[in-house]
PDB file of C-alpha atoms in Angstrom:
ATOM      1  CA  UNK A   1     149.054  48.874  66.814  1.00  0.00           C
ATOM      2  CA  UNK A   2     146.042  48.186  64.601  1.00  0.00           C
ATOM      3  CA  UNK A   3     142.797  49.570  63.250  1.00  0.00           C
ATOM      4  CA  UNK A   4     139.507  49.717  65.193  1.00  0.00           C
ATOM      5  CA  UNK A   5     137.425  46.566  65.559  1.00  0.00           C
ATOM      6  CA  UNK A   6     134.036  45.818  67.061  1.00  0.00           C
ATOM      7  CA  UNK A   7     133.359  45.301  70.747  1.00  0.00           C
ATOM      8  CA  UNK A   8     130.523  43.507  72.524  1.00  0.00           C
ATOM      9  CA  UNK A   9     130.162  45.886  75.473  1.00  0.00           C
ATOM     10  CA  UNK A  10     128.322  49.120  74.761  1.00  0.00           C
ATOM     11  CA  UNK A  11     126.247  51.773  76.442  1.00  0.00           C
ATOM     12  CA  UNK A  12     124.330  54.896  75.595  1.00  0.00           C
ATOM     13  CA  UNK A  13     121.941  56.697  77.949  1.00  0.00           C
ATOM     14  CA  UNK A  14     119.047  55.532  75.773  1.00  0.00           C
ATOM     15  CA  UNK A  15     119.984  53.317  72.815  1.00  0.00           C
ATOM     16  CA  UNK A  16     118.591  55.019  69.692  1.00  0.00           C
ATOM     17  CA  UNK A  17     115.402  53.281  68.628  1.00  0.00           C
ATOM     18  CA  UNK A  18     115.626  51.159  65.515  1.00  0.00           C
ATOM     19  CA  UNK A  19     119.422  51.063  65.614  1.00  0.00           C
ATOM     20  CA  UNK A  20     121.907  48.417  66.659  1.00  0.00           C
ATOM     21  CA  UNK A  21     124.135  50.019  69.291  1.00  0.00           C
ATOM     22  CA  UNK A  22     127.184  47.971  68.269  1.00  0.00           C
ATOM     23  CA  UNK A  23     126.786  49.228  64.708  1.00  0.00           C
ATOM     24  CA  UNK A  24     126.612  52.797  65.998  1.00  0.00           C
ATOM     25  CA  UNK A  25     129.664  52.526  68.256  1.00  0.00           C
ATOM     26  CA  UNK A  26     131.700  50.904  65.488  1.00  0.00           C
ATOM     27  CA  UNK A  27     130.693  53.803  63.230  1.00  0.00           C
ATOM     28  CA  UNK A  28     131.787  56.268  65.922  1.00  0.00           C
ATOM     29  CA  UNK A  29     135.166  54.538  66.122  1.00  0.00           C
ATOM     30  CA  UNK A  30     135.565  55.038  62.389  1.00  0.00           C
ATOM     31  CA  UNK A  31     134.537  58.684  62.667  1.00  0.00           C
ATOM     32  CA  UNK A  32     137.024  59.258  65.475  1.00  0.00           C
ATOM     33  CA  UNK A  33     139.822  57.650  63.440  1.00  0.00           C
ATOM     34  CA  UNK A  34     138.963  59.981  60.541  1.00  0.00           C
ATOM     35  CA  UNK A  35     138.935  62.937  62.921  1.00  0.00           C
ATOM     36  CA  UNK A  36     142.435  62.072  64.130  1.00  0.00           C
ATOM     37  CA  UNK A  37     143.664  61.574  60.566  1.00  0.00           C
ATOM     38  CA  UNK A  38     142.436  64.991  59.405  1.00  0.00           C
ATOM     39  CA  UNK A  39     145.678  66.991  59.089  1.00  0.00           C
ATOM     40  CA  UNK A  40     144.469  70.547  59.681  1.00  0.00           C
ATOM     41  CA  UNK A  41     142.750  71.853  62.795  1.00  0.00           C
ATOM     42  CA  UNK A  42     140.161  73.899  60.827  1.00  0.00           C
ATOM     43  CA  UNK A  43     139.364  70.724  58.893  1.00  0.00           C
ATOM     44  CA  UNK A  44     138.402  68.977  62.111  1.00  0.00           C
ATOM     45  CA  UNK A  45     135.437  71.336  62.580  1.00  0.00           C
ATOM     46  CA  UNK A  46     133.255  69.194  60.322  1.00  0.00           C
ATOM     47  CA  UNK A  47     133.290  66.474  62.990  1.00  0.00           C
ATOM     48  CA  UNK A  48     131.808  68.822  65.625  1.00  0.00           C
ATOM     49  CA  UNK A  49     128.238  69.961  66.086  1.00  0.00           C
ATOM     50  CA  UNK A  50     127.929  73.746  66.010  1.00  0.00           C
ATOM     51  CA  UNK A  51     126.701  73.324  69.589  1.00  0.00           C
ATOM     52  CA  UNK A  52     129.623  71.096  70.635  1.00  0.00           C
ATOM     53  CA  UNK A  53     130.560  71.789  74.253  1.00  0.00           C
ATOM     54  CA  UNK A  54     133.645  71.105  76.301  1.00  0.00           C
ATOM     55  CA  UNK A  55     134.040  70.604  80.033  1.00  0.00           C
ATOM     56  CA  UNK A  56     137.347  70.013  81.774  1.00  0.00           C
ATOM     57  CA  UNK A  57     137.705  68.688  85.312  1.00  0.00           C
ATOM     58  CA  UNK A  58     141.465  69.449  85.629  1.00  0.00           C
ATOM     59  CA  UNK A  59     141.034  73.034  84.379  1.00  0.00           C
ATOM     60  CA  UNK A  60     137.342  74.079  84.504  1.00  0.00           C
ATOM     61  CA  UNK A  61     137.962  77.369  82.670  1.00  0.00           C
ATOM     62  CA  UNK A  62     139.130  75.350  79.638  1.00  0.00           C
ATOM     63  CA  UNK A  63     135.459  75.016  78.704  1.00  0.00           C
ATOM     64  CA  UNK A  64     133.430  75.807  75.612  1.00  0.00           C
ATOM     65  CA  UNK A  65     129.790  76.245  74.704  1.00  0.00           C
ATOM     66  CA  UNK A  66     130.267  75.973  70.937  1.00  0.00           C
ATOM     67  CA  UNK A  67     132.421  74.573  68.149  1.00  0.00           C
ATOM     68  CA  UNK A  68     134.261  77.792  67.323  1.00  0.00           C
ATOM     69  CA  UNK A  69     135.689  78.074  70.825  1.00  0.00           C
ATOM     70  CA  UNK A  70     137.008  74.510  70.733  1.00  0.00           C
ATOM     71  CA  UNK A  71     138.668  75.125  67.365  1.00  0.00           C
ATOM     72  CA  UNK A  72     140.215  78.336  68.713  1.00  0.00           C
ATOM     73  CA  UNK A  73     141.657  76.395  71.670  1.00  0.00           C
ATOM     74  CA  UNK A  74     143.230  73.833  69.345  1.00  0.00           C
ATOM     75  CA  UNK A  75     144.644  76.517  67.055  1.00  0.00           C
ATOM     76  CA  UNK A  76     146.068  78.505  69.973  1.00  0.00           C
ATOM     77  CA  UNK A  77     147.769  75.415  71.369  1.00  0.00           C
ATOM     78  CA  UNK A  78     149.167  74.513  67.951  1.00  0.00           C
ATOM     79  CA  UNK A  79     150.487  78.035  67.352  1.00  0.00           C
ATOM     80  CA  UNK A  80     152.164  78.048  70.747  1.00  0.00           C
ATOM     81  CA  UNK A  81     154.035  74.863  69.925  1.00  0.00           C
ATOM     82  CA  UNK A  82     152.201  72.812  72.537  1.00  0.00           C
ATOM     83  CA  UNK A  83     151.726  69.194  71.487  1.00  0.00           C
ATOM     84  CA  UNK A  84     148.209  67.850  71.998  1.00  0.00           C
ATOM     85  CA  UNK A  85     147.607  64.098  71.702  1.00  0.00           C
ATOM     86  CA  UNK A  86     145.466  63.345  68.682  1.00  0.00           C
ATOM     87  CA  UNK A  87     145.179  66.886  67.344  1.00  0.00           C
ATOM     88  CA  UNK A  88     148.700  68.175  66.644  1.00  0.00           C
ATOM     89  CA  UNK A  89     149.274  68.569  62.914  1.00  0.00           C
ATOM     90  CA  UNK A  90     152.753  67.008  63.014  1.00  0.00           C
ATOM     91  CA  UNK A  91     152.569  63.418  64.188  1.00  0.00           C
ATOM     92  CA  UNK A  92     154.973  60.556  64.711  1.00  0.00           C
ATOM     93  CA  UNK A  93     152.738  57.452  64.724  1.00  0.00           C
ATOM     94  CA  UNK A  94     155.403  55.470  66.557  1.00  0.00           C
ATOM     95  CA  UNK A  95     155.145  57.877  69.469  1.00  0.00           C
ATOM     96  CA  UNK A  96     151.361  58.321  69.654  1.00  0.00           C
ATOM     97  CA  UNK A  97     148.555  55.992  70.580  1.00  0.00           C
ATOM     98  CA  UNK A  98     144.968  55.857  71.724  1.00  0.00           C
ATOM     99  CA  UNK A  99     142.261  53.507  72.905  1.00  0.00           C
ATOM    100  CA  UNK A 100     138.530  53.906  72.342  1.00  0.00           C
ATOM    101  CA  UNK A 101     135.618  51.937  73.747  1.00  0.00           C
ATOM    102  CA  UNK A 102     131.900  52.413  74.520  1.00  0.00           C
ATOM    103  CA  UNK A 103     130.997  53.596  77.996  1.00  0.00           C
ATOM    104  CA  UNK A 104     130.113  50.908  80.531  1.00  0.00           C
ATOM    105  CA  UNK A 105     126.776  50.906  82.296  1.00  0.00           C
ATOM    106  CA  UNK A 106     128.008  48.571  85.037  1.00  0.00           C
ATOM    107  CA  UNK A 107     130.697  51.077  86.020  1.00  0.00           C
ATOM    108  CA  UNK A 108     128.266  54.025  86.099  1.00  0.00           C
ATOM    109  CA  UNK A 109     130.165  55.976  83.449  1.00  0.00           C
ATOM    110  CA  UNK A 110     127.148  58.100  82.517  1.00  0.00           C
ATOM    111  CA  UNK A 111     128.570  61.089  84.403  1.00  0.00           C
ATOM    112  CA  UNK A 112     129.388  64.727  83.653  1.00  0.00           C
ATOM    113  CA  UNK A 113     131.708  65.962  86.423  1.00  0.00           C
ATOM    114  CA  UNK A 114     130.101  68.487  88.833  1.00  0.00           C
ATOM    115  CA  UNK A 115     127.713  71.444  88.668  1.00  0.00           C
ATOM    116  CA  UNK A 116     130.673  73.786  89.158  1.00  0.00           C
ATOM    117  CA  UNK A 117     132.579  72.278  86.217  1.00  0.00           C
ATOM    118  CA  UNK A 118     129.670  72.228  83.735  1.00  0.00           C
ATOM    119  CA  UNK A 119     128.730  75.814  84.622  1.00  0.00           C
ATOM    120  CA  UNK A 120     131.848  76.993  82.751  1.00  0.00           C
ATOM    121  CA  UNK A 121     130.263  75.644  79.549  1.00  0.00           C
ATOM    122  CA  UNK A 122     127.046  77.539  80.183  1.00  0.00           C
ATOM    123  CA  UNK A 123     125.176  74.495  81.490  1.00  0.00           C
ATOM    124  CA  UNK A 124     122.828  74.936  84.443  1.00  0.00           C
ATOM    125  CA  UNK A 125     123.656  71.670  86.201  1.00  0.00           C
ATOM    126  CA  UNK A 126     124.827  68.091  85.749  1.00  0.00           C
ATOM    127  CA  UNK A 127     121.206  66.952  85.969  1.00  0.00           C
ATOM    128  CA  UNK A 128     120.267  69.314  83.137  1.00  0.00           C
ATOM    129  CA  UNK A 129     123.089  67.930  81.000  1.00  0.00           C
ATOM    130  CA  UNK A 130     122.018  64.350  81.724  1.00  0.00           C
ATOM    131  CA  UNK A 131     118.423  65.184  80.836  1.00  0.00           C
ATOM    132  CA  UNK A 132     119.570  66.625  77.515  1.00  0.00           C
ATOM    133  CA  UNK A 133     121.742  63.593  76.781  1.00  0.00           C
ATOM    134  CA  UNK A 134     118.788  61.291  77.398  1.00  0.00           C
ATOM    135  CA  UNK A 135     116.364  63.402  75.393  1.00  0.00           C
ATOM    136  CA  UNK A 136     118.701  63.729  72.405  1.00  0.00           C
ATOM    137  CA  UNK A 137     119.944  60.129  72.701  1.00  0.00           C
ATOM    138  CA  UNK A 138     123.652  60.876  72.870  1.00  0.00           C
ATOM    139  CA  UNK A 139     126.124  58.016  72.580  1.00  0.00           C
ATOM    140  CA  UNK A 140     129.347  58.172  74.588  1.00  0.00           C
ATOM    141  CA  UNK A 141     132.812  56.680  74.111  1.00  0.00           C
ATOM    142  CA  UNK A 142     135.829  56.614  76.420  1.00  0.00           C
ATOM    143  CA  UNK A 143     139.028  57.720  74.693  1.00  0.00           C
ATOM    144  CA  UNK A 144     142.517  57.730  76.192  1.00  0.00           C
ATOM    145  CA  UNK A 145     145.144  59.352  73.971  1.00  0.00           C
ATOM    146  CA  UNK A 146     148.817  60.009  74.567  1.00  0.00           C
ATOM    147  CA  UNK A 147     152.199  60.694  73.043  1.00  0.00           C
ATOM    148  CA  UNK A 148     155.744  59.946  74.145  1.00  0.00           C
ATOM    149  CA  UNK A 149     158.198  62.734  74.850  1.00  0.00           C
ATOM    150  CA  UNK A 150     161.701  61.769  75.920  1.00  0.00           C
ATOM    151  CA  UNK A 151     162.386  65.131  77.524  1.00  0.00           C
ATOM    152  CA  UNK A 152     159.172  65.459  79.546  1.00  0.00           C
ATOM    153  CA  UNK A 153     157.806  61.931  79.705  1.00  0.00           C
ATOM    154  CA  UNK A 154     154.866  62.551  77.389  1.00  0.00           C
ATOM    155  CA  UNK A 155     151.262  63.636  77.819  1.00  0.00           C
ATOM    156  CA  UNK A 156     148.045  61.710  78.467  1.00  0.00           C
ATOM    157  CA  UNK A 157     144.420  62.805  78.059  1.00  0.00           C
ATOM    158  CA  UNK A 158     141.394  60.851  79.275  1.00  0.00           C
ATOM    159  CA  UNK A 159     138.185  62.021  77.637  1.00  0.00           C
ATOM    160  CA  UNK A 160     134.578  60.961  77.381  1.00  0.00           C
ATOM    161  CA  UNK A 161     133.463  61.961  73.900  1.00  0.00           C
ATOM    162  CA  UNK A 162     129.726  62.213  73.260  1.00  0.00           C
ATOM    163  CA  UNK A 163     128.075  62.126  69.834  1.00  0.00           C
ATOM    164  CA  UNK A 164     124.615  63.209  68.711  1.00  0.00           C
ATOM    165  CA  UNK A 165     122.819  62.454  65.481  1.00  0.00           C
ATOM    166  CA  UNK A 166     121.904  65.622  63.596  1.00  0.00           C
ATOM    167  CA  UNK A 167     120.103  66.589  60.386  1.00  0.00           C
ATOM    168  CA  UNK A 168     117.823  63.579  60.680  1.00  0.00           C
ATOM    169  CA  UNK A 169     115.824  61.441  63.067  1.00  0.00           C
ATOM    170  CA  UNK A 170     117.732  59.470  65.696  1.00  0.00           C
ATOM    171  CA  UNK A 171     117.498  55.766  64.889  1.00  0.00           C
ATOM    172  CA  UNK A 172     116.795  56.299  61.180  1.00  0.00           C
ATOM    173  CA  UNK A 173     119.052  56.352  58.164  1.00  0.00           C
ATOM    174  CA  UNK A 174     119.158  60.110  57.617  1.00  0.00           C
ATOM    175  CA  UNK A 175     121.507  62.433  59.407  1.00  0.00           C
ATOM    176  CA  UNK A 176     125.049  62.124  60.649  1.00  0.00           C
ATOM    177  CA  UNK A 177     126.759  61.616  63.968  1.00  0.00           C
ATOM    178  CA  UNK A 178     128.780  64.583  65.226  1.00  0.00           C
ATOM    179  CA  UNK A 179     130.623  65.314  68.459  1.00  0.00           C
ATOM    180  CA  UNK A 180     128.392  67.179  70.913  1.00  0.00           C
ATOM    181  CA  UNK A 181     130.482  67.114  74.118  1.00  0.00           C
ATOM    182  CA  UNK A 182     134.098  66.636  75.164  1.00  0.00           C
ATOM    183  CA  UNK A 183     134.352  65.730  78.851  1.00  0.00           C
ATOM    184  CA  UNK A 184     138.057  65.977  79.699  1.00  0.00           C
ATOM    185  CA  UNK A 185     138.598  63.957  82.869  1.00  0.00           C
ATOM    186  CA  UNK A 186     142.407  63.996  82.974  1.00  0.00           C
ATOM    187  CA  UNK A 187     145.017  66.045  81.132  1.00  0.00           C
ATOM    188  CA  UNK A 188     148.604  65.768  82.250  1.00  0.00           C
ATOM    189  CA  UNK A 189     151.724  63.638  82.263  1.00  0.00           C
ATOM    190  CA  UNK A 190     151.537  59.972  81.342  1.00  0.00           C
ATOM    191  CA  UNK A 191     150.717  58.005  84.468  1.00  0.00           C
ATOM    192  CA  UNK A 192     151.252  54.433  83.315  1.00  0.00           C
ATOM    193  CA  UNK A 193     147.578  53.721  82.608  1.00  0.00           C
ATOM    194  CA  UNK A 194     147.774  54.503  78.892  1.00  0.00           C
ATOM    195  CA  UNK A 195     146.661  51.529  76.817  1.00  0.00           C
ATOM    196  CA  UNK A 196     144.600  49.902  79.571  1.00  0.00           C
ATOM    197  CA  UNK A 197     141.192  51.326  78.567  1.00  0.00           C
ATOM    198  CA  UNK A 198     140.325  49.401  75.443  1.00  0.00           C
ATOM    199  CA  UNK A 199     140.771  46.118  73.612  1.00  0.00           C
ATOM    200  CA  UNK A 200     143.684  47.393  71.551  1.00  0.00           C
ATOM    201  CA  UNK A 201     146.050  50.322  71.133  1.00  0.00           C
ATOM    202  CA  UNK A 202     145.438  52.266  67.940  1.00  0.00           C
ATOM    203  CA  UNK A 203     147.257  55.033  66.057  1.00  0.00           C
TER     204      UNK A 203
END
């Protein structure tokens, strides 16, 4: 396993004006690595927008319309002893891995599940969410993360993370990129596809 490197393929709904999209996606990879490396769940809140939402295709009720709800989900899972790839406070790097890459325009990855799924996060429709992503110039990344578990076979999550630039003008130097949406597409047992979505497996 290794540290994140650049990639030539990239996609955002509307590339932020005045910015190189490869520079942005490489920065998001670094931010995500820092997010994973943050040991405490409350400490991870700084990486989320206050308005950060969550939608979940496998379990639509596992949704959120703000940062505090997402943090409460992570804390509840941690307190219950449930291991969550990438967020559990106790990690064995030999047993965890993830891949991260920009979304691909050619594969039509600019999607947000269904109207029924996004409604659980307080969103009117998929079209409304897409319109917001375009207007606010979100940038999306595909992340697959997993851990090995000898007793149960391990867990795999497939997520489209979306970032938005806040506290400044998109495309300019001010401001910072924060997570604005977690689109959980798969959450379950490892299915053999872990490690296939990305140029390299990271820790």
